[in-house]
Short mmCIF file of C-alpha atoms and ligand atoms in Angstrom, two decimals:
data_model
loop_
_atom_site.label_atom_id
_atom_site.label_comp_id
_atom_site.label_asym_id
_atom_site.label_seq_id
_atom_site.Cartn_x
_atom_site.Cartn_y
_atom_site.Cartn_z
CA MET A 1 0.19 0.02 -0.57
CA SER A 2 1.36 3.19 -0.30
CA ASN A 3 0.58 5.96 1.53
CA HIS A 4 2.91 8.40 0.48
CA ASP A 5 1.39 11.87 1.48
CA LEU A 6 0.38 9.98 5.00
CA ALA A 7 2.22 10.93 8.14
CA ILE A 8 1.83 8.66 11.36
CA VAL A 9 1.72 9.99 14.99
CA ILE A 10 1.89 7.68 17.80
CA LEU A 11 1.38 9.82 21.40
CA ALA A 12 3.77 8.06 23.98
CA ALA A 13 4.53 10.80 26.05
CA GLY A 14 2.25 10.41 28.60
CA LYS A 15 3.13 8.96 32.11
CA GLY A 16 0.24 5.86 32.86
CA THR A 17 -0.29 7.14 36.50
CA ARG A 18 -3.39 4.72 36.91
CA LEU A 19 -1.17 1.66 36.02
CA LYS A 20 0.87 2.68 39.46
CA SER A 21 4.74 1.54 37.53
CA SER A 22 8.27 3.46 37.48
CA LEU A 23 8.06 2.02 34.00
CA ALA A 24 5.87 4.76 31.51
CA LYS A 25 2.97 3.09 29.69
CA VAL A 26 3.58 2.46 26.77
CA LEU A 27 6.29 -0.05 27.49
CA HIS A 28 4.47 -2.15 30.10
CA ARG A 29 4.08 -5.30 27.51
CA ALA A 30 1.33 -7.34 26.49
CA GLY A 31 0.85 -10.85 24.24
CA GLY A 32 5.56 -10.76 23.50
CA ARG A 33 5.66 -7.31 23.32
CA THR A 34 5.66 -3.80 24.92
CA LEU A 35 2.30 -1.39 24.05
CA ILE A 36 3.95 0.63 21.81
CA GLU A 37 5.73 -1.72 19.69
CA HIS A 38 2.17 -3.23 18.86
CA VAL A 39 1.54 -0.14 17.22
CA VAL A 40 4.37 0.41 15.59
CA HIS A 41 4.24 -3.07 13.73
CA ALA A 42 0.22 -2.51 13.33
CA CYS A 43 1.23 0.82 11.13
CA ALA A 44 4.13 -0.53 9.39
CA PRO A 45 2.07 -2.22 6.60
CA LEU A 46 0.38 1.68 6.02
CA GLY A 47 4.09 2.42 3.50
CA ALA A 48 3.38 5.74 5.42
CA ARG A 49 6.01 8.37 4.94
CA GLU A 50 7.31 9.03 8.00
CA THR A 51 6.00 7.85 11.73
CA ILE A 52 6.48 9.66 14.41
CA VAL A 53 6.48 8.49 18.18
CA VAL A 54 5.40 12.15 20.65
CA VAL A 55 8.11 11.05 23.76
CA GLY A 56 7.74 12.54 27.19
CA HIS A 57 7.69 10.14 30.07
CA GLN A 58 10.65 8.34 30.45
CA ALA A 59 11.32 9.42 26.75
CA GLU A 60 14.97 8.12 27.26
CA GLN A 61 13.58 4.37 27.51
CA VAL A 62 11.72 4.99 24.80
CA ALA A 63 12.91 5.71 21.87
CA PRO A 64 15.77 3.11 21.78
CA VAL A 65 12.42 0.90 21.74
CA VAL A 66 10.81 2.46 18.96
CA GLU A 67 13.81 4.22 16.04
CA PRO A 68 15.13 0.74 15.65
CA LEU A 69 11.61 -0.03 14.07
CA GLY A 70 12.19 2.76 11.78
CA ALA A 71 10.23 5.53 13.97
CA GLU A 72 11.17 9.57 14.25
CA THR A 73 11.02 9.97 18.20
CA VAL A 74 10.15 13.72 18.81
CA LEU A 75 10.35 15.46 22.71
CA GLN A 76 7.26 16.29 24.43
CA GLN A 77 8.29 18.15 27.88
CA PRO A 78 6.24 19.09 29.55
CA GLN A 79 3.01 17.22 28.87
CA HIS A 80 0.39 19.42 28.33
CA GLY A 81 -2.20 17.27 26.48
CA THR A 82 -2.95 14.81 23.05
CA GLY A 83 -3.60 18.01 21.20
CA HIS A 84 0.00 19.99 22.84
CA ALA A 85 1.38 17.07 21.94
CA MET A 86 0.12 17.02 17.90
CA GLN A 87 1.60 20.68 18.57
CA VAL A 88 5.22 19.04 18.94
CA ALA A 89 4.86 16.78 16.07
CA ARG A 90 4.06 19.26 13.68
CA ARG A 91 7.66 19.89 12.10
CA ALA A 92 8.57 16.03 11.99
CA VAL A 93 4.99 16.16 9.99
CA GLY A 94 6.25 18.12 7.27
CA ARG A 95 4.87 18.41 4.36
CA ALA A 96 2.63 15.18 4.67
CA LYS A 97 -1.31 15.61 4.15
CA PHE A 98 -2.96 13.33 5.59
CA ALA A 99 -2.24 11.71 9.55
CA ILE A 100 -3.19 8.95 11.07
CA VAL A 101 -3.18 9.95 15.05
CA LEU A 102 -2.73 6.97 17.11
CA PRO A 103 -2.01 6.48 21.40
CA GLY A 104 0.93 4.51 22.38
CA ASP A 105 -1.10 2.69 24.59
CA ALA A 106 -4.18 1.02 22.74
CA PRO A 107 -2.08 -1.82 21.00
CA LEU A 108 -4.95 -4.53 19.40
CA VAL A 109 -5.44 -2.29 15.86
CA ARG A 110 -5.13 -4.01 13.60
CA THR A 111 -3.36 -2.82 9.70
CA GLU A 112 -6.56 -3.69 8.15
CA THR A 113 -8.69 -1.26 10.53
CA LEU A 114 -6.26 1.01 9.97
CA LYS A 115 -6.44 1.29 6.22
CA ALA A 116 -10.16 0.55 6.26
CA LEU A 117 -10.11 4.11 8.20
CA ILE A 118 -7.56 6.26 5.51
CA ALA A 119 -10.26 4.82 2.71
CA ALA A 120 -13.20 6.20 4.64
CA HIS A 121 -11.41 9.69 4.76
CA ARG A 122 -10.32 9.73 1.49
CA ALA A 123 -13.52 8.65 0.10
CA GLY A 124 -15.33 10.74 2.09
CA ASN A 125 -13.04 13.64 2.15
CA ALA A 126 -13.17 14.47 4.68
CA SER A 127 -11.42 16.67 7.89
CA ALA A 128 -11.01 13.98 10.35
CA THR A 129 -12.36 10.97 10.46
CA ILE A 130 -12.54 9.12 13.81
CA LEU A 131 -12.46 5.44 14.44
CA THR A 132 -15.58 4.69 16.94
CA SER A 133 -17.19 1.57 18.60
CA VAL A 134 -20.15 0.95 20.36
CA LEU A 135 -19.68 -0.15 24.45
CA ALA A 136 -22.14 -1.51 26.47
CA ASP A 137 -19.78 0.34 29.55
CA PRO A 138 -18.23 3.50 27.84
CA SER A 139 -17.58 4.92 30.65
CA GLY A 140 -13.31 6.00 31.01
CA TYR A 141 -13.67 7.20 27.25
CA GLY A 142 -14.36 9.92 25.22
CA ARG A 143 -18.17 10.33 24.07
CA ILE A 144 -18.58 10.95 20.45
CA LEU A 145 -21.67 13.64 20.10
CA ARG A 146 -22.97 13.10 16.44
CA LYS A 147 -25.56 15.60 14.62
CA SER A 148 -26.58 12.65 11.82
CA GLU A 149 -26.08 9.52 10.58
CA THR A 150 -23.19 9.81 8.95
CA ALA A 151 -21.85 13.24 10.86
CA VAL A 152 -19.68 14.10 13.89
CA ALA A 153 -20.06 17.18 15.75
CA ALA A 154 -17.68 16.93 18.36
CA ILE A 155 -15.64 14.49 20.88
CA ILE A 156 -16.94 14.72 24.83
CA GLU A 157 -14.57 13.79 27.24
CA GLU A 158 -16.24 11.61 30.19
CA SER A 159 -15.75 14.80 32.46
CA GLN A 160 -17.39 16.97 30.54
CA LEU A 161 -19.94 15.11 29.59
CA THR A 162 -23.81 16.68 30.89
CA ASP A 163 -26.33 13.64 32.54
CA GLU A 164 -27.85 13.29 29.52
CA GLN A 165 -24.82 13.06 27.32
CA ARG A 166 -23.52 10.26 29.87
CA GLU A 167 -25.85 8.02 28.04
CA LEU A 168 -23.78 8.11 24.67
CA ASN A 169 -22.65 4.87 24.20
CA GLU A 170 -20.07 5.25 20.61
CA ILE A 171 -16.84 6.01 22.07
CA ASN A 172 -13.77 7.25 20.51
CA SER A 173 -11.30 4.93 20.32
CA ALA A 174 -7.95 8.13 19.84
CA ILE A 175 -7.69 6.61 16.95
CA TYR A 176 -8.07 9.70 14.26
CA CYS A 177 -7.10 10.54 10.14
CA PHE A 178 -6.72 13.45 10.23
CA THR A 179 -6.36 16.33 7.03
CA LEU A 180 -3.85 18.22 8.31
CA GLU A 181 -4.33 21.65 6.55
CA LYS A 182 -7.92 21.36 8.35
CA LEU A 183 -6.31 20.43 11.86
CA TRP A 184 -3.33 23.41 12.44
CA PRO A 185 -5.72 25.82 13.06
CA ALA A 186 -8.38 23.94 14.43
CA LEU A 187 -5.95 23.53 17.60
CA ALA A 188 -4.81 26.71 17.17
CA HIS A 189 -7.70 27.76 18.93
CA VAL A 190 -8.54 24.96 20.98
CA LYS A 191 -8.23 26.16 25.16
CA PRO A 192 -7.18 23.99 28.26
CA ASN A 193 -10.45 25.28 29.13
CA ASN A 194 -11.13 21.08 31.43
CA LYS A 195 -9.74 20.79 34.82
CA HIS A 196 -6.43 19.22 33.97
CA ARG A 197 -5.17 22.65 31.67
CA GLU A 198 -4.31 20.74 29.25
CA LEU A 199 -4.94 21.65 25.73
CA TYR A 200 -7.57 17.85 24.67
CA LEU A 201 -6.64 16.66 20.89
CA THR A 202 -10.22 15.84 21.40
CA ASP A 203 -11.41 19.01 21.52
CA THR A 204 -10.33 20.04 17.63
CA ILE A 205 -13.64 18.15 16.60
CA ALA A 206 -16.22 20.41 18.01
CA ALA A 207 -13.67 23.45 16.59
CA MET A 208 -13.80 21.87 13.05
CA THR A 209 -17.55 21.16 12.77
CA GLY A 210 -18.00 24.58 14.12
CA ARG A 211 -16.71 26.02 10.88
CA GLY A 212 -18.56 23.47 8.88
CA GLU A 213 -15.97 21.25 8.00
CA THR A 214 -16.97 17.49 7.76
CA VAL A 215 -16.14 14.65 10.22
CA LEU A 216 -16.75 11.67 10.11
CA ALA A 217 -17.02 8.38 12.39
CA GLU A 218 -15.61 5.18 11.44
CA VAL A 219 -17.20 2.21 13.68
CA ALA A 220 -14.51 -0.72 14.29
CA ALA A 221 -15.63 -3.55 13.76
CA ASP A 222 -14.03 -5.75 16.67
CA SER A 223 -14.90 -3.30 19.27
CA ARG A 224 -11.90 -5.29 20.95
CA GLU A 225 -9.51 -3.55 19.23
CA ILE A 226 -9.65 -0.22 20.61
CA LEU A 227 -8.97 -1.62 24.20
CA GLY A 228 -6.96 1.18 25.23
CA CYS A 229 -4.39 0.43 28.22
CA ASN A 230 -4.91 2.12 31.40
CA THR A 231 -4.93 -0.17 33.95
CA ARG A 232 -3.66 -3.61 35.12
CA ALA A 233 -6.57 -5.58 34.27
CA ASP A 234 -6.49 -3.59 31.07
CA LEU A 235 -2.97 -5.20 30.45
CA ALA A 236 -4.61 -8.50 31.47
CA GLU A 237 -7.51 -8.45 28.69
CA VAL A 238 -4.99 -7.56 26.43
CA ASP A 239 -2.66 -9.97 27.04
CA ARG A 240 -5.42 -12.60 26.58
CA ILE A 241 -6.27 -11.13 23.52
CA PHE A 242 -3.15 -11.19 21.75
CA ARG A 243 -2.41 -14.65 22.85
CA GLU A 244 -5.63 -16.02 21.65
CA ARG A 245 -5.05 -14.54 18.22
CA LYS A 246 -1.32 -16.51 17.80
CA ARG A 247 -2.28 -19.33 18.93
CA ALA A 248 -5.72 -19.17 16.42
CA ALA A 249 -3.38 -18.45 13.72
CA LEU A 250 -1.01 -21.65 14.27
CA MET A 251 -4.41 -24.04 14.21
CA ASP A 252 -5.03 -22.16 11.01
CA ALA A 253 -1.26 -23.36 9.66
CA GLY A 254 -2.47 -26.49 11.02
CA VAL A 255 -1.05 -26.76 14.49
CA THR A 256 -2.50 -28.78 16.75
CA ILE A 257 -2.31 -27.07 20.28
CA GLN A 258 -4.52 -29.29 23.72
CA LEU A 259 -6.72 -27.02 25.67
CA PRO A 260 -4.74 -22.94 23.47
CA GLU A 261 -5.58 -21.07 27.16
CA THR A 262 -2.97 -22.68 28.97
CA VAL A 263 0.05 -22.12 25.81
CA LEU A 264 1.73 -19.29 26.03
CA ILE A 265 2.98 -18.17 22.17
CA ASP A 266 4.49 -14.99 21.45
CA PRO A 267 3.95 -13.20 17.80
CA GLU A 268 7.08 -13.80 15.87
CA VAL A 269 6.66 -18.05 16.94
CA ILE A 270 6.59 -20.24 13.91
CA ALA A 271 5.90 -23.78 13.82
CA GLY A 272 4.78 -26.27 11.21
CA GLU A 273 2.19 -28.65 10.53
CA ASP A 274 1.38 -31.49 12.19
CA THR A 275 2.92 -30.13 15.25
CA LEU A 276 1.42 -30.80 18.64
CA ILE A 277 1.69 -28.54 21.51
CA GLU A 278 0.48 -30.05 24.65
CA PRO A 279 -1.64 -28.19 27.60
CA GLY A 280 0.60 -25.64 29.98
CA VAL A 281 4.09 -24.95 27.08
CA GLN A 282 5.03 -20.97 26.58
CA LEU A 283 6.73 -20.72 22.93
CA LEU A 284 8.91 -17.49 23.31
CA GLY A 285 11.40 -15.20 21.28
CA LYS A 286 11.72 -16.07 18.35
CA THR A 287 11.14 -19.43 18.41
CA LYS A 288 11.25 -21.70 14.99
CA ILE A 289 9.31 -24.99 14.66
CA GLY A 290 9.48 -27.38 12.26
CA ALA A 291 6.84 -30.16 11.17
CA ARG A 292 5.48 -32.98 12.79
CA CYS A 293 6.99 -32.23 16.20
CA THR A 294 5.91 -32.62 19.32
CA ILE A 295 6.60 -30.05 22.07
CA ARG A 296 5.24 -31.71 25.47
CA SER A 297 3.96 -30.28 28.97
CA GLY A 298 5.20 -27.74 30.81
CA SER A 299 8.05 -27.09 28.61
CA VAL A 300 9.57 -23.45 27.88
CA LEU A 301 11.64 -22.76 24.80
CA SER A 302 12.54 -19.32 23.82
CA ASP A 303 14.79 -18.32 20.67
CA ALA A 304 14.86 -22.01 19.46
CA LEU A 305 15.05 -23.63 16.50
CA LEU A 306 14.02 -26.90 16.00
CA GLY A 307 13.83 -29.49 13.06
CA ASP A 308 11.14 -32.01 12.14
CA ASP A 309 9.81 -34.82 13.83
CA VAL A 310 11.64 -33.24 16.90
CA THR A 311 10.64 -33.95 20.58
CA VAL A 312 10.44 -31.98 23.59
CA GLU A 313 9.47 -34.45 26.05
CA PRO A 314 7.15 -32.78 29.65
CA HIS A 315 9.27 -29.88 31.74
CA CYS A 316 12.80 -29.51 29.30
CA VAL A 317 13.73 -25.34 29.61
CA VAL A 318 15.57 -24.73 26.27
CA ALA A 319 17.35 -21.08 24.65
CA GLN A 320 18.75 -19.88 22.29
CA SER A 321 19.95 -23.20 21.17
CA ARG A 322 19.72 -25.40 17.42
CA LEU A 323 17.73 -28.72 17.67
CA ASP A 324 18.14 -30.62 13.89
CA ASP A 325 15.52 -32.85 12.70
CA SER A 326 14.23 -35.79 14.85
CA VAL A 327 16.12 -34.88 17.77
CA ILE A 328 14.20 -36.14 21.33
CA ILE A 329 15.50 -33.56 25.10
CA GLY A 330 13.87 -34.83 28.23
CA PRO A 331 12.05 -34.96 30.28
CA PHE A 332 13.09 -32.40 32.28
CA ALA A 333 16.51 -31.56 29.93
CA ARG A 334 17.73 -27.63 30.52
CA LEU A 335 19.10 -26.80 27.00
CA ARG A 336 20.79 -23.11 28.18
CA PRO A 337 22.35 -20.69 25.17
CA ASP A 338 24.46 -21.74 22.53
CA ASN A 339 24.14 -25.93 21.79
CA HIS A 340 23.60 -27.69 18.32
CA LEU A 341 21.54 -30.84 18.84
CA LYS A 342 22.57 -32.97 15.34
CA GLU A 343 19.97 -35.38 13.57
CA GLY A 344 19.12 -38.28 16.25
CA ALA A 345 21.01 -37.18 18.96
CA ARG A 346 19.45 -38.09 21.97
CA ILE A 347 18.93 -36.01 25.46
CA GLY A 348 17.45 -37.50 28.28
CA ASN A 349 16.31 -36.69 32.11
CA PHE A 350 17.82 -34.14 34.40
CA VAL A 351 21.00 -33.36 31.83
CA GLU A 352 21.76 -29.63 31.23
CA LEU A 353 24.00 -28.29 28.52
CA LYS A 354 25.95 -24.54 27.63
CA LYS A 355 27.20 -24.11 24.66
CA SER A 356 28.08 -28.32 23.56
CA THR A 357 27.10 -29.63 20.31
CA ILE A 358 25.76 -33.17 20.34
CA GLY A 359 26.45 -34.90 17.10
CA GLU A 360 24.25 -37.23 15.13
CA GLY A 361 23.03 -40.16 16.86
CA THR A 362 24.42 -39.17 20.32
CA LYS A 363 23.33 -39.89 23.70
CA ALA A 364 23.62 -38.04 26.95
CA MET A 365 20.46 -39.91 28.73
CA HIS A 366 20.98 -39.05 32.54
CA LEU A 367 21.80 -36.67 34.80
CA THR A 368 25.22 -35.28 33.25
CA TYR A 369 26.10 -31.63 32.55
CA LEU A 370 28.16 -30.78 28.76
CA GLY A 371 29.34 -27.39 28.72
CA ASP A 372 31.93 -25.66 26.04
CA THR A 373 31.67 -29.61 24.34
CA LYS A 374 32.37 -31.09 21.07
CA ILE A 375 30.61 -34.64 20.46
CA GLY A 376 31.24 -36.11 17.43
CA ALA A 377 28.19 -39.04 15.91
CA LYS A 378 27.00 -42.33 17.46
CA SER A 379 28.46 -41.61 21.32
CA ASN A 380 27.44 -42.61 24.19
CA ILE A 381 27.65 -40.38 27.96
CA GLY A 382 26.68 -42.26 30.66
CA ALA A 383 24.54 -41.53 33.85
CA GLY A 384 26.14 -39.09 35.59
CA THR A 385 28.77 -38.00 33.92
CA ILE A 386 30.54 -34.23 33.96
CA THR A 387 32.82 -31.95 32.27
CA CYS A 388 34.86 -29.70 34.48
CA ASN A 389 34.87 -26.82 32.41
CA TYR A 390 35.29 -23.97 34.69
CA ASP A 391 38.69 -24.11 36.73
CA GLY A 392 37.17 -20.70 38.98
CA PHE A 393 38.74 -18.45 36.49
CA HIS A 394 38.55 -19.97 32.79
CA LYS A 395 36.23 -21.78 31.12
CA PHE A 396 37.84 -24.80 29.18
CA PRO A 397 37.08 -27.13 26.02
CA THR A 398 36.19 -30.42 25.68
CA SER A 399 36.10 -33.14 23.00
CA ILE A 400 34.66 -36.46 21.89
CA GLY A 401 35.24 -37.98 19.02
CA ASN A 402 32.70 -40.56 16.91
CA LYS A 403 31.43 -43.33 18.24
CA VAL A 404 32.98 -42.68 21.65
CA PHE A 405 31.56 -44.37 25.17
CA ILE A 406 32.11 -42.51 28.17
CA GLY A 407 31.17 -44.76 31.36
CA SER A 408 28.69 -43.75 33.74
CA ASP A 409 29.90 -41.04 37.16
CA SER A 410 32.91 -40.06 35.34
CA ALA A 411 34.09 -36.41 35.66
CA LEU A 412 35.93 -35.04 32.10
CA VAL A 413 38.27 -32.64 33.17
CA ALA A 414 38.78 -29.61 30.43
CA PRO A 415 40.65 -29.11 28.39
CA VAL A 416 40.41 -32.52 27.20
CA ARG A 417 39.95 -34.55 24.80
CA ILE A 418 38.61 -37.87 23.45
CA GLY A 419 39.39 -40.25 20.28
CA ASP A 420 37.16 -41.60 18.09
CA GLY A 421 36.13 -45.23 19.33
CA ALA A 422 37.61 -44.93 22.52
CA TYR A 423 36.13 -46.02 26.04
CA VAL A 424 36.01 -44.58 29.53
CA ALA A 425 35.59 -46.52 32.59
CA ALA A 426 32.46 -45.52 34.72
CA GLY A 427 33.81 -43.57 37.40
CA SER A 428 37.34 -42.44 35.85
CA THR A 429 38.84 -38.97 36.18
CA ILE A 430 40.65 -37.74 32.84
CA THR A 431 43.33 -35.52 32.91
CA ASP A 432 44.48 -36.33 29.98
CA ASN A 433 43.90 -36.90 26.44
CA VAL A 434 42.47 -40.48 25.75
CA PRO A 435 43.68 -41.48 22.29
CA ALA A 436 41.52 -42.97 19.63
CA ASP A 437 40.26 -46.83 20.33
CA ALA A 438 41.93 -46.65 23.66
CA LEU A 439 40.66 -48.16 27.32
CA ALA A 440 41.07 -45.02 30.52
CA ILE A 441 40.74 -45.95 33.70
CA ALA A 442 41.47 -43.58 36.36
CA ARG A 443 40.52 -44.83 39.28
CA GLY A 444 41.37 -46.46 42.32
CA ARG A 445 41.36 -49.71 41.98
CA GLN A 446 39.24 -52.02 43.81
CA ALA A 447 40.36 -54.78 46.80
CA ASN A 448 38.68 -57.41 47.63
CA LYS A 449 38.71 -58.89 50.94
CA PRO A 450 37.63 -62.39 51.41
CA GLY A 451 35.02 -63.45 54.69
CA TRP A 452 35.68 -59.56 56.07
CA ALA A 453 32.03 -58.65 56.37
CA SER A 454 30.76 -61.90 57.84
CA LYS A 455 33.60 -61.84 60.77
CA LYS A 456 32.37 -58.61 61.04
CA ARG A 457 29.29 -58.97 61.57
CA ARG A 458 30.21 -61.88 64.35
CA GLU A 459 32.20 -59.40 65.82
CA LEU A 460 29.56 -56.40 66.39
CA ALA A 461 26.63 -59.61 67.32
CA ALA A 462 29.00 -60.32 70.65
CA ALA A 463 29.83 -56.69 71.31
CA GLU A 464 26.37 -56.61 71.60
CA LYS A 465 25.39 -59.22 74.03
CA PRO A 466 26.06 -58.27 77.17
CA LYS A 467 23.90 -55.37 77.00
CA LYS A 468 20.61 -56.86 76.79
CA ALA A 469 21.05 -58.97 79.85
CA LYS A 470 17.99 -57.43 82.28
CA ARG A 471 19.63 -55.77 84.81
CA PRO A 472 16.76 -55.41 88.18
CA ARG A 473 15.20 -52.27 88.09
CA ARG A 474 15.15 -49.48 90.17
CA LYS A 475 12.45 -49.02 92.58
CA SER A 476 10.31 -45.76 91.82
CA LYS A 477 11.02 -43.82 94.76
CA PRO A 478 13.23 -41.12 93.10
CA ARG A 479 10.04 -40.03 91.29
CA ARG A 480 7.22 -40.12 94.20
CA SER A 481 10.71 -37.84 95.87
CA ALA A 482 10.21 -35.66 92.69
CA LYS A 483 6.52 -34.85 93.30
CA ARG A 484 7.29 -34.25 97.27
CA ARG A 485 9.19 -31.80 95.98
CA ARG A 486 6.65 -30.19 93.72
C1 UD1 B 1 -7.73 9.56 25.27
C2 UD1 B 1 -9.13 10.62 24.59
C3 UD1 B 1 -10.59 9.45 25.07
C4 UD1 B 1 -10.42 8.32 24.59
C5 UD1 B 1 -9.11 7.59 24.59
C6 UD1 B 1 -9.30 6.23 24.06
C7 UD1 B 1 -7.87 12.80 24.08
C8 UD1 B 1 -7.80 13.92 26.11
N1 UD1 B 1 -9.00 11.78 24.93
O1 UD1 B 1 -7.98 9.71 27.15
O2 UD1 B 1 -10.94 10.86 24.09
O3 UD1 B 1 -12.08 7.70 24.47
O4 UD1 B 1 -8.10 8.43 24.38
O5 UD1 B 1 -8.37 5.53 25.09
O6 UD1 B 1 -7.26 12.48 24.11
N2 UD1 B 1 -0.39 11.85 25.45
C9 UD1 B 1 1.09 12.18 24.67
N3 UD1 B 1 1.14 13.65 25.51
C10 UD1 B 1 0.60 14.14 26.71
C11 UD1 B 1 -1.06 13.28 26.78
C12 UD1 B 1 -1.34 11.92 26.85
O7 UD1 B 1 1.79 11.47 24.77
O8 UD1 B 1 0.12 15.27 27.00
C13 UD1 B 1 -0.33 10.42 24.89
C14 UD1 B 1 -0.57 9.14 25.85
O9 UD1 B 1 1.12 8.66 26.07
C15 UD1 B 1 -1.50 8.65 26.12
C16 UD1 B 1 -2.33 8.98 24.58
O10 UD1 B 1 -1.85 10.43 24.48
O11 UD1 B 1 -0.65 7.46 24.45
C17 UD1 B 1 -3.18 9.14 25.19
O12 UD1 B 1 -3.67 9.89 26.53
P1 UD1 B 1 -4.51 9.29 27.79
O13 UD1 B 1 -3.77 10.07 28.93
O14 UD1 B 1 -3.93 7.57 28.10
O15 UD1 B 1 -5.63 9.77 27.49
P2 UD1 B 1 -7.19 9.00 27.86
O16 UD1 B 1 -7.64 9.45 29.20
O17 UD1 B 1 -7.33 7.54 27.82
MG1 MG B 2 -5.96 6.18 27.50
#
């Protein structure tokens, strides 16, 4: 869509007092992103000539969030209301003919809705077109006062409603399309006639209609899209709606989600056809999952890359790791960042990996820590194996070849290399490299002492006997004397 005559202005300078937070309102998160990021994302496909974000409260935190998304920021300091915010944005808006103005705290608005708003504005040759909604409970919002079926007379803020106007249930979403050569003169006439002594952008509507300009209202198809986040309860509701939208999109793409309302998926997550997601799963960040995978209950994947046919058994935690086709992990596996598990590798219960490569078909099934380790194909890492990769100052690598067998409860003290086809005997503490095809044993040699145990038992039984002989019990005199003392 080409909108070379259009500017986007997002108003995000306010504090958000009703959230009771030290964080600026637009930086609160819902649906896996900050509120302001959602708004910028929704506007991006409009192809406007510029996107301007008016910042003020915590400007230094808001700017680095929106600028990488291609937005320009202008500073409103102090904040004298939404009308004042538009005045501050005026220079940045430059030569644009139209502007879409949105609040930074209404993140559910969809691109399609904004396109429809622009189309209605252009078709109606209007000075302003307001995105509105009809609500059963309009409290908290500015109300639309219509002068006819199609035309608007004014927006009345909640604090300025007459008793009669309080019944109006069409509300202002605070999303508008303006023809700028009509907006600027109207804004110049607005006065801060309200108890906060602010300049309200909403007052420009009556200023325009007073001069005979056309103001239209476009009713949003889905009233949930205009939900503003003024309270924590609003944030929770908005988060719920985003999560629902994302799950629905994945299900449309052929993913099965069981008990969908228990599953949390971030906006950029992708999953392939016939993948199954069990209850209580979280898929976060830029996680990408292939086809026919199974992600079982309680697993949390962030920035994970999964090939096809991967199984994540229950209660696994995976961060920034790549799992190739047919890998199986868990239950209860923990993959810290930077692992690469190659095709058919298996990682079992209570196994922790960090910065490690696990070769094709290699298995580490039980109670193991592998850090800074490279393992070739078809090796077996026994239960309880630990790579000792840290000496208290530095980290060191461990290299294990193809078809290696590491016996259970081995400690591999890095830096160390185990050659192809080598064996490490169970319980070894390996401090030197092991050549290919060798057996390394590094533990105390076993000594058996014949008959030692039965002899010990006999000695213990003999020592016990005298204790068992009954001694005559003393009479209970001391107890009586104790009573008397009381
Ligand atoms: C506003 C509208 C109201 C509408 C409602 C929809 C006004 C006067 N009222 O009320 O009609 O029904 O949104 O949610 O516009 N902001 C600035 N600078 C300022 C003041 C505010 O940038 O000086 C920004 C805020 O950060 C926010 C947006 O403008 O993102 C709207 O401000 P907010 O205080 O939330 O207005 P509402 O009371 O919700
Ligand atoms: Mg608001």
